[in-house]
Amino acid sequence: MPTVSAHVALTLAEHIDHVFGVMGNGNAYFLDAIEKQTDAVFTAVRHEQGAVVAADAHFRASGRIAAATSTYGAGFTNTLTALAEAVQAHVPLVLVVGDEPTSGPRPWDVDQIAMASAVGARTYTTGHADAAATTVIAIEHALTYRVPVVLAIPYDVASLEAGPVAETPAPRLPAPLAPRGEFADGMLDEIARALGSAARPFLLAGRGAWLAGAGEALGALAERTGALTASTALGRGVFPDTRYDLGVAGGFGADGAMQLVREADVAVVFGASLNQFTMRFGELFAPGTRVFQVDVAPAATHAHVGGFVRADARIAAEALVERLAAQASGGARPARESAPADHGSADPDRAERTSSHAAHAPWRESVDVGAARAYAEGDELAADGRLDPRSAARRIAELLPEDRVVVSDGGHFIGWANMYWPVAAPDRMMMVGTAFQSIGQGWPSVVGATRARPEQTIVLTSGDGGGLMAIADLESAVRAAAGRGVAVVWNDAAYGAEINLYGLKGLAEGPMLIPEVDFAAFAGAVGAEGVVVRTLQDLERLRSWASEDPAERRFLVLDLRISGRVIAPYQEEIIRVNS
């Protein structure tokens, strides 16, 4: 007869097809059921943090929820940093863990429910008779609120026979949030009027717009208004037309592009939280710019916002296109009860579009967007004789395959990939760790992204500090990605962000330094190919690797010996603010 653990596994596998984890006493029966009784794919990692990171990256790369699993006690506590990151980043996943027996804690047990709650994750505990139903509730909670949840199986319950698995309902998910009430309608009218009369309109979109499927509607809105566009670091590629797109807004933005943003007279923000980095610590918009925000948050998320609509980004963008079309034709706005238009009905003929935004065309068409979004080229070598990360980043971008999916650890180096490596869509650039300001989550991110996108080239960008912190899962990344993975390690023999911020203040640099590590040798030890890169010519191995048959090549680790003296522009902003 199926056990309680099998009830959890069988129910989970109806909705989740990938599980990542480390086996232990507390989850042994669960993993046995996953392997023997379901079609879900289990991928082993080498550290419990990596299990949660892999499930997190899987969702970011595919939009499909995944599961992680660990044992109780030390296994569970190892997941906490990654769990906190998933909470902060609003990533749904299910962490299946063993827990103390129902008879009470043993000497090695800890209060796992309290610990999970402390980082913002809710725990659901299975019983003998309700394991399947509890599993569905946990999945529903994760997807509804876009958060990780913990599904705990008490140790003395895990192997109990529980009878046949009863049929359970599918998780019930909320419909997209439509604008509600006359206040929301009135604010949409106000935004439409502002865009319709703007001389220099600007649209900014974030990851929330991508999750809402708003790309096509935002493209239609940009075309109708003649707006310049940009995205947050997690929303890049959401606008379909790149001709008038300024790239990434905020600290990763090019100086020329950010100067154009400050020229905007009206800005509308879709699905972006406007955190301090996107807002350039309050300086993204000029004081006179009228800023509107559309988001599913309960209220505006920044003091610069002058008008707010709580709504799904796609529905709101479609409603604005309808209103602007009505303005152009002299008609009244659509009734509030009408269904959101599809892109076809929201995109009238070319003549009407041209007349509706002809007044805005001079600004959009008078600027050189390509020049505005260009970044500094850098020298081959910095003053200290080590590789200039800017020139290395630019060269790597030229050599990487077009199908790349980039996963990023945290650290000073995040500026280089974000500035120099364009990607086609938001789900092709993931920064796992930045929401919680953590490092050491890079290698297992490769595992989750690879399982989500098995035919794509997965590219990790990591620093030497974070790379060492997660080094156990270098093996996991190499095993999972095999001939489709590339890792770029920005090796400056230091914790670069700390050197730049606190070393410049005169604090002792000894604790901030790392003896130079040979990541290429690490790669060889686990079956990958490692290349030490000291000059741009050394990067030619990436060119030949990209042309080889993936079945014949190995995971490639590029150990870039870069200069720590070249500071990323976003880091210079942080230094300025903290000084």
Coordinates of C-alpha atoms in Angstrom, one line a residue:
M1 CA 0.0 0.0 0.0
P2 CA 1.2 3.5 -0.7
T3 CA 2.9 5.3 2.2
V4 CA 2.3 8.9 3.4
S5 CA 5.5 9.8 1.5
A6 CA 4.1 8.2 -1.6
H7 CA 0.9 10.2 -1.3
V8 CA 3.0 13.3 -1.3
A9 CA 5.2 12.2 -4.2
L10 CA 2.3 11.0 -6.4
T11 CA 0.3 14.1 -5.8
L12 CA 3.2 16.5 -6.3
A13 CA 4.2 14.7 -9.6
E14 CA 0.7 15.5 -11.0
H15 CA 1.7 19.2 -11.0
I16 CA 5.5 19.3 -10.8
D17 CA 7.9 17.4 -13.2
H18 CA 11.3 18.3 -11.6
V19 CA 12.6 17.7 -8.1
F20 CA 16.0 18.7 -6.9
G21 CA 17.6 17.7 -3.7
V22 CA 19.9 15.8 -1.3
M23 CA 18.8 12.5 0.1
G24 CA 18.7 11.9 3.9
N25 CA 16.8 10.1 6.6
G26 CA 13.9 12.5 6.6
N27 CA 13.1 12.4 2.8
A28 CA 14.3 8.8 1.9
Y29 CA 10.7 7.4 1.5
F30 CA 9.6 10.5 -0.4
L31 CA 12.5 10.1 -2.9
D32 CA 12.0 6.4 -3.2
A33 CA 8.4 7.1 -4.3
I34 CA 9.5 9.9 -6.7
E35 CA 12.0 7.5 -8.4
K36 CA 9.8 4.3 -8.5
Q37 CA 6.2 5.5 -8.7
T38 CA 6.2 8.8 -10.7
D39 CA 7.4 10.3 -13.9
A40 CA 9.0 13.3 -12.2
V41 CA 12.7 13.7 -12.8
F42 CA 14.9 13.9 -9.7
T43 CA 18.3 15.6 -10.0
A44 CA 20.7 15.3 -7.1
V45 CA 22.7 18.3 -6.0
R46 CA 25.5 18.3 -3.4
H47 CA 24.3 20.8 -0.9
E48 CA 20.8 21.4 0.3
Q49 CA 21.0 25.1 -0.5
G50 CA 21.5 24.1 -4.1
A51 CA 18.3 22.1 -4.1
V52 CA 16.2 25.3 -3.4
V53 CA 18.4 27.3 -5.8
A54 CA 17.9 24.8 -8.6
A55 CA 14.1 24.8 -8.1
D56 CA 14.1 28.6 -8.0
A57 CA 16.1 28.9 -11.3
H58 CA 13.9 26.3 -12.9
F59 CA 10.9 28.5 -12.4
R60 CA 12.7 31.7 -13.5
A61 CA 13.8 30.0 -16.7
S62 CA 10.5 28.2 -17.6
G63 CA 7.6 29.7 -15.6
R64 CA 6.9 26.1 -14.3
I65 CA 7.0 25.4 -10.6
A66 CA 9.5 22.8 -9.3
A67 CA 10.3 21.2 -6.0
A68 CA 13.3 20.9 -3.8
T69 CA 13.8 18.3 -1.0
S70 CA 16.1 17.8 2.0
T71 CA 16.2 15.9 5.3
Y72 CA 15.3 17.5 8.6
G73 CA 17.6 19.4 11.0
A74 CA 20.9 20.3 9.4
G75 CA 19.6 19.5 6.0
F76 CA 16.7 21.9 6.4
T77 CA 18.8 24.7 8.0
N78 CA 21.2 24.5 5.0
T79 CA 18.3 25.6 2.8
L80 CA 17.4 28.8 4.6
T81 CA 19.5 31.4 2.7
A82 CA 18.1 30.1 -0.7
L83 CA 14.6 30.0 0.8
A84 CA 14.9 33.6 1.9
E85 CA 16.1 34.6 -1.6
A86 CA 13.0 32.8 -3.2
V87 CA 10.7 34.7 -0.8
Q88 CA 12.3 38.0 -1.6
A89 CA 12.2 37.3 -5.3
H90 CA 8.6 36.1 -5.3
V91 CA 9.5 32.7 -6.8
P92 CA 7.0 29.8 -6.2
L93 CA 8.5 26.4 -5.3
V94 CA 7.7 23.6 -2.9
L95 CA 10.4 22.5 -0.4
V96 CA 9.6 18.9 0.8
V97 CA 11.4 18.2 4.0
G98 CA 11.5 15.7 6.8
D99 CA 10.5 17.0 10.2
E100 CA 10.5 16.0 13.9
P101 CA 8.2 13.1 14.8
T102 CA 4.7 13.8 16.1
S103 CA 5.8 12.5 19.5
G104 CA 8.1 15.5 19.9
P105 CA 11.5 16.8 19.0
R106 CA 14.7 14.7 19.3
P107 CA 18.0 16.3 20.4
W108 CA 19.0 17.1 16.8
D109 CA 15.6 18.6 15.8
V110 CA 15.0 22.3 15.5
D111 CA 11.8 24.4 15.2
Q112 CA 11.7 24.2 11.4
I113 CA 8.3 25.9 11.2
A114 CA 9.6 28.9 13.1
M115 CA 12.7 29.1 11.0
A116 CA 10.8 29.0 7.8
S117 CA 8.4 31.6 9.1
A118 CA 11.4 33.9 10.0
V119 CA 12.4 34.1 6.4
G120 CA 8.8 34.5 5.1
A121 CA 7.9 30.9 4.1
R122 CA 4.8 29.1 5.3
T123 CA 4.9 25.5 6.3
Y124 CA 2.2 22.8 5.7
T125 CA 2.6 19.6 7.7
T126 CA 1.2 16.4 6.3
G127 CA -0.8 14.0 8.5
H128 CA -1.5 10.3 8.1
A129 CA -4.9 10.9 6.4
D130 CA -4.5 14.2 4.5
A131 CA -1.1 14.1 2.8
A132 CA -2.4 14.4 -0.8
A133 CA -4.8 17.2 0.1
T134 CA -2.1 19.1 2.0
T135 CA 0.2 18.8 -1.0
V136 CA -2.3 20.4 -3.3
I137 CA -2.9 23.2 -0.8
A138 CA 0.8 23.8 -0.6
I139 CA 1.2 24.0 -4.4
E140 CA -1.9 26.3 -4.6
H141 CA -0.4 28.6 -2.0
A142 CA 2.9 28.8 -3.7
L143 CA 1.4 29.7 -7.1
T144 CA -1.2 32.0 -5.8
Y145 CA 1.1 34.2 -3.8
R146 CA 4.3 33.6 -5.8
V147 CA 6.3 32.4 -2.8
P148 CA 8.1 29.2 -1.7
V149 CA 6.3 26.9 0.7
V150 CA 7.6 24.2 3.0
L151 CA 5.9 20.8 2.9
A152 CA 6.9 18.9 6.0
I153 CA 6.6 15.1 6.5
P154 CA 7.0 14.1 10.2
Y155 CA 9.6 11.4 10.7
D156 CA 7.2 8.8 12.3
V157 CA 4.6 9.4 9.6
A158 CA 6.7 9.2 6.5
S159 CA 6.6 5.4 6.1
L160 CA 3.1 4.7 7.4
E161 CA 0.7 3.0 4.9
A162 CA -2.0 5.4 3.9
G163 CA -4.2 3.5 1.5
P164 CA -5.0 4.3 -2.1
V165 CA -4.3 7.9 -3.2
A166 CA -7.6 9.7 -3.5
E167 CA -8.3 11.9 -6.4
T168 CA -7.6 15.5 -5.5
P169 CA -8.7 18.8 -7.2
A170 CA -6.2 20.8 -9.2
P171 CA -4.8 23.9 -7.5
R172 CA -7.1 26.8 -8.0
L173 CA -5.3 30.0 -9.2
P174 CA -6.6 33.5 -9.2
A175 CA -7.5 35.2 -12.5
P176 CA -5.3 38.1 -13.7
L177 CA -6.0 41.2 -11.6
A178 CA -8.2 43.6 -13.7
P179 CA -8.5 47.3 -12.7
R180 CA -11.5 47.6 -10.3
G181 CA -13.7 50.6 -9.5
E182 CA -14.2 54.1 -10.8
F183 CA -10.9 55.2 -9.2
A184 CA -8.9 52.7 -11.3
D185 CA -10.9 53.7 -14.4
G186 CA -10.3 57.3 -13.7
M187 CA -6.6 56.8 -13.3
L188 CA -6.3 54.9 -16.5
D189 CA -8.1 57.8 -18.2
E190 CA -5.6 60.1 -16.7
I191 CA -2.6 58.0 -17.8
A192 CA -4.0 57.9 -21.3
R193 CA -4.5 61.6 -21.5
A194 CA -1.0 62.1 -20.2
L195 CA 0.5 59.8 -22.8
G196 CA -1.6 61.3 -25.5
S197 CA -0.3 64.8 -24.8
A198 CA 3.3 63.9 -23.9
A199 CA 6.1 65.3 -26.0
R200 CA 8.6 62.7 -24.6
P201 CA 6.7 59.6 -23.4
F202 CA 8.6 56.8 -21.8
L203 CA 7.6 53.2 -20.8
L204 CA 9.4 51.1 -18.3
A205 CA 8.6 47.4 -17.7
G206 CA 9.9 44.8 -15.2
R207 CA 9.6 41.2 -14.5
G208 CA 6.0 41.5 -13.4
A209 CA 5.1 42.6 -16.9
W210 CA 6.8 39.5 -18.3
L211 CA 5.0 37.2 -15.9
A212 CA 1.7 38.9 -16.9
G213 CA 2.4 38.2 -20.6
A214 CA 2.3 41.9 -21.3
G215 CA 5.0 42.1 -24.0
E216 CA 2.7 42.3 -27.0
A217 CA 0.3 44.8 -25.4
L218 CA 3.3 47.0 -24.3
G219 CA 4.7 46.9 -27.8
A220 CA 1.4 48.2 -29.1
L221 CA 1.3 50.9 -26.5
A222 CA 4.8 52.0 -27.3
E223 CA 4.0 52.1 -31.0
R224 CA 0.8 54.1 -30.5
T225 CA 2.4 56.7 -28.1
G226 CA 5.8 56.9 -29.9
A227 CA 7.4 56.2 -26.5
L228 CA 11.0 55.3 -25.8
T229 CA 11.2 52.1 -23.7
A230 CA 13.4 50.4 -21.2
S231 CA 13.2 47.5 -18.8
T232 CA 14.5 46.6 -15.4
A233 CA 17.4 44.1 -15.1
L234 CA 14.9 41.3 -14.6
G235 CA 12.6 42.5 -17.5
R236 CA 15.0 42.9 -20.3
G237 CA 13.6 41.9 -23.7
V238 CA 9.9 42.4 -22.7
F239 CA 9.4 45.0 -25.4
P240 CA 9.2 43.4 -28.8
D241 CA 10.6 46.3 -30.8
T242 CA 14.2 47.1 -29.9
R243 CA 14.7 50.0 -32.2
Y244 CA 13.6 52.5 -29.6
D245 CA 14.5 50.5 -26.5
L246 CA 17.1 52.0 -24.2
G247 CA 18.1 48.7 -22.6
V248 CA 18.3 48.2 -18.9
A249 CA 17.2 51.1 -16.6
G250 CA 19.1 51.9 -13.4
G251 CA 22.6 51.2 -12.3
F252 CA 23.2 48.8 -15.3
G253 CA 22.0 51.4 -17.8
A254 CA 24.3 53.2 -20.2
D255 CA 24.9 56.8 -19.3
G256 CA 23.5 58.1 -22.6
A257 CA 20.3 56.1 -22.2
M258 CA 19.8 57.2 -18.6
Q259 CA 20.2 60.8 -19.7
L260 CA 17.3 60.3 -22.2
V261 CA 15.1 58.8 -19.5
R262 CA 15.6 62.1 -17.5
E263 CA 14.3 64.0 -20.5
A264 CA 10.9 62.2 -20.4
D265 CA 7.9 64.3 -19.5
V266 CA 5.6 61.3 -18.8
A267 CA 6.8 57.9 -17.6
V268 CA 4.5 54.8 -17.1
V269 CA 6.0 51.8 -15.2
F270 CA 4.5 48.3 -15.6
G271 CA 5.3 45.4 -13.3
A272 CA 8.4 46.9 -11.7
S273 CA 8.9 47.5 -8.0
L274 CA 11.2 50.6 -8.6
N275 CA 13.8 49.4 -6.1
Q276 CA 16.7 51.6 -5.2
F277 CA 18.9 50.2 -8.0
T278 CA 16.4 50.6 -10.8
M279 CA 15.7 54.1 -9.5
R280 CA 19.4 55.0 -9.4
F281 CA 18.9 55.9 -5.7
G282 CA 16.1 58.4 -6.7
E283 CA 17.7 59.9 -9.7
L284 CA 16.3 57.8 -12.6
F285 CA 13.6 60.4 -13.4
A286 CA 13.9 64.2 -13.4
P287 CA 11.9 66.1 -10.8
G288 CA 9.5 67.3 -13.4
T289 CA 8.6 63.9 -14.9
R290 CA 5.1 62.7 -14.3
V291 CA 5.5 59.1 -13.1
F292 CA 2.6 56.6 -13.2
Q293 CA 2.8 53.0 -12.0
V294 CA 0.8 49.8 -12.8
D295 CA 1.4 46.9 -10.5
V296 CA -0.3 44.1 -8.6
A297 CA 1.1 45.5 -5.3
P298 CA -1.5 47.1 -3.0
A299 CA -0.1 50.6 -3.5
A300 CA 2.6 52.6 -5.2
T301 CA 6.1 51.4 -4.4
H302 CA 8.1 54.6 -4.7
A303 CA 7.6 58.2 -3.6
H304 CA 8.1 59.5 -7.2
V305 CA 4.9 57.8 -8.4
G306 CA 2.2 60.4 -8.9
G307 CA -0.6 58.0 -10.1
F308 CA -1.1 54.3 -9.4
V309 CA -3.3 51.6 -10.8
R310 CA -3.5 48.2 -9.1
A311 CA -3.8 45.8 -12.1
D312 CA -2.3 43.1 -14.2
A313 CA 0.2 44.7 -16.5
R314 CA -1.2 43.2 -19.7
I315 CA -4.8 44.1 -19.0
A316 CA -3.9 47.7 -18.1
A317 CA -1.7 48.1 -21.2
E318 CA -4.5 46.8 -23.4
A319 CA -6.9 49.2 -21.7
L320 CA -4.6 52.1 -22.3
V321 CA -4.3 51.2 -26.0
E322 CA -8.1 51.2 -26.3
R323 CA -8.3 54.5 -24.6
L324 CA -5.7 56.1 -26.8
A325 CA -7.4 54.7 -29.9
A326 CA -10.7 56.2 -28.7
Q327 CA -9.0 59.6 -28.2
A328 CA -7.5 59.5 -31.7
S329 CA -10.9 58.8 -33.2
G330 CA -12.7 61.3 -31.0
G331 CA -14.8 58.7 -29.3
A332 CA -15.4 57.9 -25.6
R333 CA -13.4 55.5 -23.7
P334 CA -14.6 51.8 -23.7
A335 CA -17.0 50.9 -21.0
R336 CA -15.5 49.6 -17.7
E337 CA -17.2 46.3 -18.0
S338 CA -16.0 45.5 -21.5
A339 CA -13.5 42.6 -21.9
P340 CA -9.9 43.4 -22.4
A341 CA -9.1 43.6 -26.1
D342 CA -6.7 41.2 -27.8
H343 CA -3.7 42.6 -29.7
G344 CA -5.5 42.6 -33.0
S345 CA -8.3 44.8 -31.8
A346 CA -5.8 47.0 -29.8
D347 CA -3.7 47.7 -32.9
P348 CA -5.7 49.7 -35.5
D349 CA -4.5 50.4 -39.0
R350 CA -1.1 52.1 -39.6
A351 CA -2.7 55.4 -40.7
E352 CA -4.6 55.7 -37.4
R353 CA -1.5 54.8 -35.4
T354 CA 0.6 57.4 -37.3
S355 CA -1.9 60.2 -36.7
S356 CA -2.2 59.3 -33.0
H357 CA 1.4 59.7 -32.2
A358 CA 2.7 61.9 -35.0
A359 CA 3.3 64.7 -32.4
H360 CA 5.6 62.5 -30.4
A361 CA 7.7 61.1 -33.3
P362 CA 10.3 63.9 -33.4
W363 CA 11.7 62.9 -29.9
R364 CA 11.6 59.2 -30.6
E365 CA 13.2 59.5 -34.0
S366 CA 15.6 62.4 -33.3
V367 CA 17.7 60.5 -30.8
D368 CA 20.3 57.9 -31.6
V369 CA 19.2 55.0 -29.4
G370 CA 22.1 52.8 -30.4
A371 CA 24.6 55.4 -29.4
A372 CA 22.7 56.2 -26.2
R373 CA 22.7 52.6 -25.0
A374 CA 26.4 51.9 -25.8
Y375 CA 28.8 51.0 -23.0
A376 CA 32.5 51.7 -22.5
E377 CA 34.7 49.4 -24.5
G378 CA 37.5 49.1 -22.0
D379 CA 41.2 48.3 -22.7
E380 CA 42.4 44.7 -23.1
L381 CA 44.4 45.0 -19.9
A382 CA 43.9 47.3 -16.9
A383 CA 46.7 49.4 -15.3
D384 CA 47.7 46.5 -13.1
G385 CA 48.3 44.2 -16.0
R386 CA 45.2 42.0 -15.4
L387 CA 42.3 41.6 -17.8
D388 CA 39.9 44.6 -18.1
P389 CA 36.4 43.1 -17.4
R390 CA 34.7 45.4 -19.8
S391 CA 36.7 44.3 -22.8
A392 CA 36.4 40.7 -21.7
A393 CA 32.6 41.0 -21.3
R394 CA 32.3 42.6 -24.7
R395 CA 34.3 39.9 -26.4
I396 CA 32.5 37.1 -24.6
A397 CA 29.2 38.5 -25.8
E398 CA 30.4 38.2 -29.4
L399 CA 31.4 34.6 -28.9
L400 CA 28.5 33.2 -26.9
P401 CA 25.8 31.3 -28.8
E402 CA 22.6 33.2 -29.6
D403 CA 20.4 30.7 -27.7
R404 CA 22.1 31.5 -24.4
V405 CA 20.3 31.5 -21.1
V406 CA 22.4 33.4 -18.5
V407 CA 22.2 32.7 -14.8
S408 CA 24.0 35.0 -12.4
D409 CA 25.4 34.7 -8.9
G410 CA 25.7 37.8 -6.7
G411 CA 28.7 40.1 -6.3
H412 CA 30.4 43.1 -7.8
F413 CA 30.8 41.4 -11.2
I414 CA 27.0 41.3 -11.9
G415 CA 27.4 44.6 -13.8
W416 CA 29.4 43.0 -16.6
A417 CA 27.0 40.4 -17.9
N418 CA 24.0 42.7 -17.3
M419 CA 25.6 45.5 -19.3
Y420 CA 27.3 43.6 -22.1
W421 CA 25.4 40.4 -22.7
P422 CA 22.0 41.1 -24.3
V423 CA 19.4 38.4 -24.1
A424 CA 16.2 37.8 -26.0
A425 CA 13.7 37.7 -23.1
P426 CA 13.5 38.1 -19.3
D427 CA 13.5 34.4 -18.7
R428 CA 17.0 34.2 -20.3
M429 CA 18.7 36.4 -17.7
M430 CA 18.3 35.3 -14.1
M431 CA 20.0 36.9 -11.1
V432 CA 19.6 34.4 -8.2
G433 CA 20.7 35.9 -4.9
T434 CA 20.3 39.6 -5.6
A435 CA 16.9 39.9 -4.0
F436 CA 18.3 38.8 -0.6
Q437 CA 21.8 40.3 -1.4
S438 CA 23.4 36.9 -1.1
I439 CA 26.2 35.2 -3.0
G440 CA 27.0 31.5 -3.5
Q441 CA 24.0 30.5 -5.5
G442 CA 25.5 30.4 -9.0
W443 CA 26.5 26.8 -9.6
P444 CA 23.2 25.2 -8.6
S445 CA 21.3 27.8 -10.7
V446 CA 22.9 26.1 -13.7
V447 CA 21.2 22.8 -12.7
G448 CA 17.7 24.3 -12.5
A449 CA 18.0 26.3 -15.7
T450 CA 19.4 23.3 -17.6
R451 CA 16.4 21.1 -16.6
A452 CA 14.1 23.9 -17.6
R453 CA 15.8 24.6 -21.0
P454 CA 17.6 21.3 -21.9
E455 CA 18.3 22.3 -25.5
Q456 CA 19.7 25.8 -24.7
T457 CA 23.2 27.0 -23.9
I458 CA 23.3 27.8 -20.1
V459 CA 25.9 30.4 -19.2
L460 CA 26.8 31.1 -15.6
T461 CA 28.4 34.4 -14.5
S462 CA 30.0 34.2 -11.1
G463 CA 32.7 35.8 -8.9
D464 CA 35.4 33.9 -7.2
G465 CA 33.9 34.5 -3.8
G466 CA 30.5 33.2 -4.6
G467 CA 32.0 30.5 -6.8
L468 CA 34.0 29.1 -3.9
M469 CA 31.1 29.4 -1.5
A470 CA 29.0 27.1 -3.7
I471 CA 31.8 25.0 -5.0
A472 CA 30.2 21.7 -4.0
D473 CA 27.6 22.2 -6.7
L474 CA 30.2 22.8 -9.4
E475 CA 30.0 19.0 -9.9
S476 CA 26.2 19.2 -10.1
A477 CA 26.4 21.9 -12.8
V478 CA 28.9 20.0 -14.9
R479 CA 26.9 16.8 -14.6
A480 CA 23.6 18.5 -15.4
A481 CA 24.7 20.8 -18.3
A482 CA 27.4 18.6 -19.8
G483 CA 28.2 19.9 -23.3
R484 CA 25.7 22.8 -23.1
G485 CA 27.1 24.7 -20.1
V486 CA 29.6 27.5 -19.9
A487 CA 30.8 29.2 -16.6
V488 CA 32.5 32.6 -16.6
V489 CA 34.3 33.2 -13.3
W490 CA 35.3 36.8 -12.8
N491 CA 38.4 36.1 -10.7
D492 CA 39.8 39.2 -9.0
A493 CA 41.2 37.4 -5.9
A494 CA 38.9 39.4 -3.7
Y495 CA 35.4 40.1 -2.5
G496 CA 35.1 42.9 -5.0
A497 CA 32.1 44.7 -3.7
E498 CA 33.6 45.0 -0.2
I499 CA 37.0 46.1 -1.6
N500 CA 35.3 48.8 -3.6
L501 CA 33.0 50.1 -0.8
Y502 CA 34.9 49.5 2.4
G503 CA 38.5 49.3 1.2
L504 CA 38.2 52.8 -0.3
K505 CA 37.1 54.0 3.1
G506 CA 40.3 52.7 4.6
L507 CA 39.0 49.6 6.3
A508 CA 41.4 46.6 6.6
E509 CA 41.5 44.8 3.3
G510 CA 42.9 41.5 4.5
P511 CA 39.5 40.0 5.2
M512 CA 38.4 41.1 1.8
L513 CA 41.1 39.3 -0.1
I514 CA 41.0 35.7 -1.5
P515 CA 44.2 33.9 -2.5
E516 CA 43.9 33.5 -6.2
V517 CA 42.2 30.2 -6.9
D518 CA 42.6 28.1 -10.1
F519 CA 38.9 27.5 -11.1
A520 CA 40.2 25.9 -14.3
A521 CA 41.8 23.1 -12.2
F522 CA 38.6 22.7 -10.2
A523 CA 36.8 22.2 -13.5
G524 CA 39.1 19.5 -14.6
A525 CA 38.7 17.7 -11.3
V526 CA 35.0 17.2 -11.9
G527 CA 35.1 16.4 -15.7
A528 CA 34.8 19.8 -17.2
E529 CA 37.2 21.7 -19.4
G530 CA 38.9 24.7 -17.7
V531 CA 40.7 27.6 -19.4
V532 CA 42.6 30.3 -17.6
V533 CA 42.0 33.6 -19.4
R534 CA 44.6 36.3 -19.1
T535 CA 44.2 38.0 -22.5
L536 CA 41.4 38.4 -25.0
Q537 CA 43.2 35.9 -27.3
D538 CA 42.6 33.2 -24.6
L539 CA 38.9 33.6 -25.2
E540 CA 39.2 32.0 -28.6
R541 CA 38.6 28.7 -27.0
L542 CA 35.0 29.8 -26.5
R543 CA 34.7 30.4 -30.2
S544 CA 35.8 26.9 -31.1
W545 CA 33.7 25.4 -28.2
A546 CA 30.6 27.1 -29.6
S547 CA 31.1 25.5 -33.0
E548 CA 31.5 22.0 -31.7
D549 CA 28.8 19.3 -31.4
P550 CA 27.3 19.6 -27.9
A551 CA 27.4 15.8 -27.7
E552 CA 31.2 15.8 -28.2
R553 CA 32.3 18.7 -26.0
R554 CA 32.5 19.2 -22.2
F555 CA 31.2 21.8 -19.8
L556 CA 33.5 24.9 -20.2
V557 CA 34.8 26.9 -17.3
L558 CA 36.5 30.2 -18.2
D559 CA 38.7 31.4 -15.3
L560 CA 39.0 35.2 -16.1
R561 CA 41.9 36.8 -14.2
I562 CA 40.4 40.2 -14.1
S563 CA 41.5 43.5 -12.5
G564 CA 39.7 44.5 -9.4
R565 CA 40.6 48.1 -10.1
V566 CA 37.9 48.5 -12.8
I567 CA 34.7 49.4 -10.9
A568 CA 31.3 48.7 -12.4
P569 CA 29.2 51.8 -12.9
Y570 CA 26.4 50.5 -10.6
Q571 CA 28.9 50.0 -7.9
E572 CA 30.2 53.5 -8.3
E573 CA 26.6 54.7 -7.7
I574 CA 26.5 52.7 -4.4
I575 CA 29.9 54.1 -3.4
R576 CA 28.7 57.6 -4.0
V577 CA 25.5 57.1 -2.0
N578 CA 27.3 55.5 0.9
S579 CA 30.0 58.2 0.9

